[in-house]
mmCIF file of C-alpha atoms in Angstrom:
data_model
loop_
_atom_site.group_PDB
_atom_site.id
_atom_site.type_symbol
_atom_site.label_atom_id
_atom_site.label_comp_id
_atom_site.label_asym_id
_atom_site.label_seq_id
_atom_site.Cartn_x
_atom_site.Cartn_y
_atom_site.Cartn_z
ATOM 1 C CA UNK A 18 0.000 0.000 0.000
ATOM 2 C CA UNK A 19 2.931 2.310 0.593
ATOM 3 C CA UNK A 20 3.935 2.216 -3.072
ATOM 4 C CA UNK A 21 0.610 3.035 -4.728
ATOM 5 C CA UNK A 22 2.049 6.413 -5.553
ATOM 6 C CA UNK A 23 4.340 4.770 -8.102
ATOM 7 C CA UNK A 24 1.309 3.427 -9.959
ATOM 8 C CA UNK A 25 -0.357 6.843 -10.031
ATOM 9 C CA UNK A 26 2.583 8.777 -11.422
ATOM 10 C CA UNK A 27 1.930 11.030 -14.382
ATOM 11 C CA UNK A 28 4.784 9.753 -16.457
ATOM 12 C CA UNK A 29 6.263 6.262 -16.306
ATOM 13 C CA UNK A 30 9.946 6.034 -15.607
ATOM 14 C CA UNK A 31 11.402 4.186 -18.561
ATOM 15 C CA UNK A 32 15.050 4.286 -17.722
ATOM 16 C CA UNK A 33 15.173 2.149 -14.573
ATOM 17 C CA UNK A 34 18.888 1.585 -14.888
ATOM 18 C CA UNK A 35 19.553 5.108 -13.569
ATOM 19 C CA UNK A 36 18.016 4.139 -10.227
ATOM 20 C CA UNK A 37 20.077 0.980 -9.771
ATOM 21 C CA UNK A 38 23.422 1.848 -11.313
ATOM 22 C CA UNK A 39 26.372 1.333 -9.036
ATOM 23 C CA UNK A 40 29.317 3.626 -8.775
ATOM 24 C CA UNK A 41 32.773 2.437 -9.670
ATOM 25 C CA UNK A 42 35.391 2.367 -6.984
ATOM 26 C CA UNK A 43 37.247 5.231 -8.622
ATOM 27 C CA UNK A 44 34.171 7.430 -9.239
ATOM 28 C CA UNK A 45 33.930 8.947 -5.800
ATOM 29 C CA UNK A 46 34.090 12.612 -4.999
ATOM 30 C CA UNK A 47 35.429 14.370 -1.972
ATOM 31 C CA UNK A 48 34.655 17.966 -1.210
ATOM 32 C CA UNK A 49 33.133 20.280 -3.799
ATOM 33 C CA UNK A 50 34.003 23.912 -3.058
ATOM 34 C CA UNK A 51 33.503 23.415 0.642
ATOM 35 C CA UNK A 52 29.994 21.940 0.262
ATOM 36 C CA UNK A 53 30.613 18.217 0.595
ATOM 37 C CA UNK A 54 32.288 15.435 2.465
ATOM 38 C CA UNK A 55 33.259 11.798 2.190
ATOM 39 C CA UNK A 56 30.558 9.504 0.834
ATOM 40 C CA UNK A 57 29.865 5.967 1.992
ATOM 41 C CA UNK A 58 29.827 3.141 -0.561
ATOM 42 C CA UNK A 59 26.311 1.996 0.331
ATOM 43 C CA UNK A 60 24.810 5.428 -0.051
ATOM 44 C CA UNK A 61 26.609 6.097 -3.322
ATOM 45 C CA UNK A 62 25.086 2.951 -4.817
ATOM 46 C CA UNK A 63 21.496 3.530 -3.721
ATOM 47 C CA UNK A 64 21.311 7.294 -4.335
ATOM 48 C CA UNK A 65 23.590 7.685 -7.326
ATOM 49 C CA UNK A 66 20.648 9.017 -9.339
ATOM 50 C CA UNK A 67 20.847 12.239 -7.312
ATOM 51 C CA UNK A 68 24.255 13.033 -8.797
ATOM 52 C CA UNK A 69 22.732 14.442 -11.977
ATOM 53 C CA UNK A 70 19.639 15.981 -10.358
ATOM 54 C CA UNK A 71 19.411 19.760 -10.002
ATOM 55 C CA UNK A 72 15.767 20.083 -8.930
ATOM 56 C CA UNK A 73 13.529 17.847 -6.814
ATOM 57 C CA UNK A 74 9.753 18.253 -6.599
ATOM 58 C CA UNK A 75 7.971 16.858 -3.542
ATOM 59 C CA UNK A 76 4.215 16.336 -3.386
ATOM 60 C CA UNK A 77 2.233 15.239 -0.349
ATOM 61 C CA UNK A 78 -0.347 12.544 -1.010
ATOM 62 C CA UNK A 79 -3.040 12.631 1.715
ATOM 63 C CA UNK A 80 -4.788 9.293 2.100
ATOM 64 C CA UNK A 81 -7.828 10.665 3.950
ATOM 65 C CA UNK A 82 -9.910 13.819 3.820
ATOM 66 C CA UNK A 83 -11.531 15.706 6.649
ATOM 67 C CA UNK A 84 -10.596 15.973 10.361
ATOM 68 C CA UNK A 85 -9.088 12.536 10.780
ATOM 69 C CA UNK A 86 -5.820 11.384 12.263
ATOM 70 C CA UNK A 87 -3.285 10.200 9.676
ATOM 71 C CA UNK A 88 -0.211 8.895 11.480
ATOM 72 C CA UNK A 89 1.423 7.845 8.205
ATOM 73 C CA UNK A 90 1.884 10.236 5.320
ATOM 74 C CA UNK A 91 3.259 9.620 1.842
ATOM 75 C CA UNK A 92 5.318 11.999 -0.296
ATOM 76 C CA UNK A 93 6.257 11.641 -3.935
ATOM 77 C CA UNK A 94 9.765 12.816 -4.881
ATOM 78 C CA UNK A 95 10.223 13.464 -8.590
ATOM 79 C CA UNK A 96 12.315 15.445 -11.046
ATOM 80 C CA UNK A 97 11.190 18.611 -12.780
ATOM 81 C CA UNK A 98 10.146 16.465 -15.756
ATOM 82 C CA UNK A 99 7.722 14.489 -13.501
ATOM 83 C CA UNK A 100 9.890 11.356 -13.447
ATOM 84 C CA UNK A 101 9.248 9.822 -10.065
ATOM 85 C CA UNK A 102 12.401 8.828 -8.188
ATOM 86 C CA UNK A 103 11.376 7.943 -4.650
ATOM 87 C CA UNK A 104 8.455 7.640 -2.279
ATOM 88 C CA UNK A 105 9.032 9.002 1.231
ATOM 89 C CA UNK A 106 6.876 7.636 4.051
ATOM 90 C CA UNK A 107 6.537 9.645 7.251
ATOM 91 C CA UNK A 108 5.538 7.769 10.384
ATOM 92 C CA UNK A 109 4.480 9.378 13.645
ATOM 93 C CA UNK A 110 1.640 8.834 16.123
ATOM 94 C CA UNK A 111 -1.861 10.291 16.334
ATOM 95 C CA UNK A 112 -1.132 11.722 19.784
ATOM 96 C CA UNK A 113 2.036 13.429 18.564
ATOM 97 C CA UNK A 114 0.326 14.704 15.407
ATOM 98 C CA UNK A 115 -2.594 16.219 17.300
ATOM 99 C CA UNK A 116 -0.713 17.585 20.322
ATOM 100 C CA UNK A 117 2.585 18.681 18.782
ATOM 101 C CA UNK A 118 1.626 19.494 15.189
ATOM 102 C CA UNK A 119 4.597 20.994 13.279
ATOM 103 C CA UNK A 120 6.938 20.239 16.200
ATOM 104 C CA UNK A 121 6.119 16.515 16.162
ATOM 105 C CA UNK A 122 8.722 13.810 16.252
ATOM 106 C CA UNK A 123 8.688 11.496 13.255
ATOM 107 C CA UNK A 124 10.748 9.262 11.032
ATOM 108 C CA UNK A 125 10.913 9.316 7.247
ATOM 109 C CA UNK A 126 12.032 6.477 5.029
ATOM 110 C CA UNK A 127 12.673 6.830 1.313
ATOM 111 C CA UNK A 128 12.027 3.958 -1.096
ATOM 112 C CA UNK A 129 12.927 3.583 -4.744
ATOM 113 C CA UNK A 130 10.684 1.992 -7.372
ATOM 114 C CA UNK A 131 11.974 -1.453 -6.377
ATOM 115 C CA UNK A 132 10.702 -0.884 -2.830
ATOM 116 C CA UNK A 133 14.262 -0.737 -1.499
ATOM 117 C CA UNK A 134 14.993 1.714 1.297
ATOM 118 C CA UNK A 135 17.458 4.375 0.150
ATOM 119 C CA UNK A 136 17.539 6.828 3.087
ATOM 120 C CA UNK A 137 16.251 7.367 6.608
ATOM 121 C CA UNK A 138 15.494 10.667 8.327
ATOM 122 C CA UNK A 139 14.745 10.996 12.034
ATOM 123 C CA UNK A 140 13.338 14.076 13.682
ATOM 124 C CA UNK A 141 13.275 14.266 17.505
ATOM 125 C CA UNK A 142 10.547 16.055 19.441
ATOM 126 C CA UNK A 143 11.181 19.752 19.892
ATOM 127 C CA UNK A 144 9.232 22.803 21.056
ATOM 128 C CA UNK A 145 7.742 24.974 18.318
ATOM 129 C CA UNK A 146 8.306 28.203 20.245
ATOM 130 C CA UNK A 147 11.903 28.420 21.437
ATOM 131 C CA UNK A 148 13.670 31.124 23.380
ATOM 132 C CA UNK A 149 17.383 31.868 23.554
ATOM 133 C CA UNK A 150 18.437 28.715 21.728
ATOM 134 C CA UNK A 151 16.577 26.113 23.794
ATOM 135 C CA UNK A 152 14.903 23.079 22.159
ATOM 136 C CA UNK A 153 15.695 24.126 18.600
ATOM 137 C CA UNK A 154 14.596 21.943 15.692
ATOM 138 C CA UNK A 155 16.821 19.356 14.034
ATOM 139 C CA UNK A 156 16.670 16.347 11.754
ATOM 140 C CA UNK A 157 19.219 13.543 11.290
ATOM 141 C CA UNK A 158 19.991 11.616 8.110
ATOM 142 C CA UNK A 159 21.073 7.971 7.877
ATOM 143 C CA UNK A 160 21.803 5.430 5.174
ATOM 144 C CA UNK A 161 19.591 2.324 4.922
ATOM 145 C CA UNK A 162 22.266 0.509 6.955
ATOM 146 C CA UNK A 163 21.889 3.121 9.741
ATOM 147 C CA UNK A 164 25.212 4.787 8.967
ATOM 148 C CA UNK A 165 25.095 8.378 10.171
ATOM 149 C CA UNK A 166 25.282 10.965 7.356
ATOM 150 C CA UNK A 167 24.784 14.224 9.203
ATOM 151 C CA UNK A 168 22.393 16.601 10.940
ATOM 152 C CA UNK A 169 20.464 19.738 10.098
ATOM 153 C CA UNK A 170 20.393 22.076 13.131
ATOM 154 C CA UNK A 171 18.249 25.122 13.665
ATOM 155 C CA UNK A 172 20.287 27.947 15.163
ATOM 156 C CA UNK A 173 18.882 30.736 17.258
ATOM 157 C CA UNK A 174 18.146 33.892 15.299
ATOM 158 C CA UNK A 175 16.247 37.032 16.228
ATOM 159 C CA UNK A 176 14.222 37.694 13.082
ATOM 160 C CA UNK A 177 15.015 35.232 10.280
ATOM 161 C CA UNK A 178 15.161 31.394 10.048
ATOM 162 C CA UNK A 179 18.719 30.101 10.220
ATOM 163 C CA UNK A 180 19.909 26.495 9.907
ATOM 164 C CA UNK A 181 23.274 24.772 9.723
ATOM 165 C CA UNK A 182 23.867 21.564 7.769
ATOM 166 C CA UNK A 183 26.670 19.486 9.322
ATOM 167 C CA UNK A 184 28.256 16.230 8.205
ATOM 168 C CA UNK A 185 28.754 13.094 10.298
ATOM 169 C CA UNK A 186 31.753 14.671 12.067
ATOM 170 C CA UNK A 187 29.844 17.824 12.952
ATOM 171 C CA UNK A 188 31.662 19.985 10.389
ATOM 172 C CA UNK A 189 29.591 22.762 8.857
ATOM 173 C CA UNK A 190 28.825 22.105 5.173
ATOM 174 C CA UNK A 191 26.239 24.710 4.136
ATOM 175 C CA UNK A 192 23.808 27.117 5.774
ATOM 176 C CA UNK A 193 20.112 27.741 5.128
ATOM 177 C CA UNK A 194 18.757 31.255 5.536
ATOM 178 C CA UNK A 195 15.232 32.604 5.145
ATOM 179 C CA UNK A 196 13.481 35.946 5.187
ATOM 180 C CA UNK A 197 11.678 37.509 8.134
ATOM 181 C CA UNK A 198 8.280 36.819 6.499
ATOM 182 C CA UNK A 199 8.225 33.004 6.549
ATOM 183 C CA UNK A 200 4.651 32.104 7.470
ATOM 184 C CA UNK A 201 2.337 29.254 6.535
ATOM 185 C CA UNK A 202 -0.220 31.636 5.055
ATOM 186 C CA UNK A 203 2.057 32.531 2.141
ATOM 187 C CA UNK A 204 1.415 30.454 -0.975
ATOM 188 C CA UNK A 205 5.026 30.841 -2.150
ATOM 189 C CA UNK A 206 8.126 30.808 0.024
ATOM 190 C CA UNK A 207 11.839 30.464 -0.544
ATOM 191 C CA UNK A 208 14.905 29.883 1.646
ATOM 192 C CA UNK A 209 18.451 30.207 0.368
ATOM 193 C CA UNK A 210 21.186 27.565 0.677
ATOM 194 C CA UNK A 211 24.477 29.358 1.304
ATOM 195 C CA UNK A 212 28.013 27.952 1.330
ATOM 196 C CA UNK A 213 30.465 28.514 4.162
ATOM 197 C CA UNK A 214 31.936 31.466 2.275
ATOM 198 C CA UNK A 215 28.554 33.137 1.806
ATOM 199 C CA UNK A 216 27.879 32.109 -1.796
ATOM 200 C CA UNK A 217 24.337 31.065 -2.762
ATOM 201 C CA UNK A 218 24.414 27.431 -3.944
ATOM 202 C CA UNK A 219 20.738 26.475 -3.959
ATOM 203 C CA UNK A 220 17.293 27.088 -2.534
ATOM 204 C CA UNK A 221 14.407 25.346 -0.810
ATOM 205 C CA UNK A 222 10.997 26.515 -1.992
ATOM 206 C CA UNK A 223 7.252 26.110 -1.632
ATOM 207 C CA UNK A 224 4.729 26.675 -4.422
ATOM 208 C CA UNK A 225 0.946 26.514 -4.575
ATOM 209 C CA UNK A 226 0.034 24.060 -7.357
ATOM 210 C CA UNK A 227 -3.529 25.329 -7.680
ATOM 211 C CA UNK A 228 -6.919 24.390 -6.330
ATOM 212 C CA UNK A 229 -7.738 20.679 -6.135
ATOM 213 C CA UNK A 230 -11.378 19.693 -5.633
ATOM 214 C CA UNK A 231 -10.527 16.150 -4.556
ATOM 215 C CA UNK A 232 -8.097 17.015 -1.739
ATOM 216 C CA UNK A 233 -7.487 20.643 -0.884
ATOM 217 C CA UNK A 234 -6.222 20.199 2.673
ATOM 218 C CA UNK A 235 -2.654 18.904 2.617
ATOM 219 C CA UNK A 236 -1.704 19.774 -0.949
ATOM 220 C CA UNK A 237 1.877 20.640 -0.124
ATOM 221 C CA UNK A 238 4.065 21.203 -3.132
ATOM 222 C CA UNK A 239 7.646 22.060 -2.297
ATOM 223 C CA UNK A 240 11.117 21.233 -3.491
ATOM 224 C CA UNK A 241 14.845 21.724 -3.640
ATOM 225 C CA UNK A 242 17.197 23.338 -6.165
ATOM 226 C CA UNK A 243 20.895 22.395 -6.003
ATOM 227 C CA UNK A 244 23.854 22.516 -8.410
ATOM 228 C CA UNK A 245 24.634 19.313 -10.276
ATOM 229 C CA UNK A 246 28.196 19.081 -8.948
ATOM 230 C CA UNK A 247 27.222 19.223 -5.283
ATOM 231 C CA UNK A 248 28.427 16.383 -3.089
ATOM 232 C CA UNK A 249 25.950 13.490 -2.769
ATOM 233 C CA UNK A 250 25.882 13.539 1.031
ATOM 234 C CA UNK A 251 25.128 17.256 0.995
ATOM 235 C CA UNK A 252 22.199 16.697 -1.360
ATOM 236 C CA UNK A 253 20.766 14.059 0.964
ATOM 237 C CA UNK A 254 21.145 16.382 3.962
ATOM 238 C CA UNK A 255 19.431 19.190 2.067
ATOM 239 C CA UNK A 256 16.616 16.806 1.197
ATOM 240 C CA UNK A 257 16.229 16.124 4.918
ATOM 241 C CA UNK A 258 16.269 19.879 5.543
ATOM 242 C CA UNK A 259 13.497 20.296 2.959
ATOM 243 C CA UNK A 260 11.208 17.993 4.926
ATOM 244 C CA UNK A 261 12.084 19.775 8.173
ATOM 245 C CA UNK A 262 11.244 23.168 6.665
ATOM 246 C CA UNK A 263 8.015 21.754 5.292
ATOM 247 C CA UNK A 264 6.972 20.819 8.825
ATOM 248 C CA UNK A 265 8.013 24.165 10.245
ATOM 249 C CA UNK A 266 6.896 26.648 7.591
ATOM 250 C CA UNK A 267 5.056 25.057 4.667
ATOM 251 C CA UNK A 268 2.362 22.548 5.630
ATOM 252 C CA UNK A 269 -1.091 23.921 6.320
ATOM 253 C CA UNK A 270 -2.824 21.182 8.326
#
């Protein structure tokens, strides 16, 4: 049931070899202009398709309509040409969803079209309203074999959203900065991904796809823009950051 989204995709993925191709032992990259780190073999094999991706579109697929508790949510991750790459499944609890809302703890697992797990994200419980740096949001990324990739930390800021993306050793890779007007009521939002030297290297965005008569509650449509040469681990961490920002600023219900 978790993979019905693959059967509803707009355009069938014809080139399945791109999702299962393995990297050669010599085709591994280190750091790319200060925005990457060492990649693990297992992750390079399962997520090698992200090497050539510059834009990811993420769509929420609500299973139920109306005021009902949905502890499991499904997201479709596709390219800008509507080729579906992964399905991400968020799992939480009804109590946490109803009581904590955007600050809820949850876990996300990504699956490819062969139903193989390709990444794991874990978000601990945090307080939505934080003062002076206490209980700030974060999300952690792991490989399918539970190898730690890195963490996305929210840092205390007076007026604007500010996040730091760190690798498995805690070294800063990139930063994420937003404007002072990030609110759920806005139909379009954008946060900048900035390198350690202050250069813009990508963005995380939200768009309103238009009115949908069938399900107009959780019609989140958001995504990630990154350069093609960015390190693979950094792309995975930014994908985790995209889901975290969706919880904090984008989703409406």
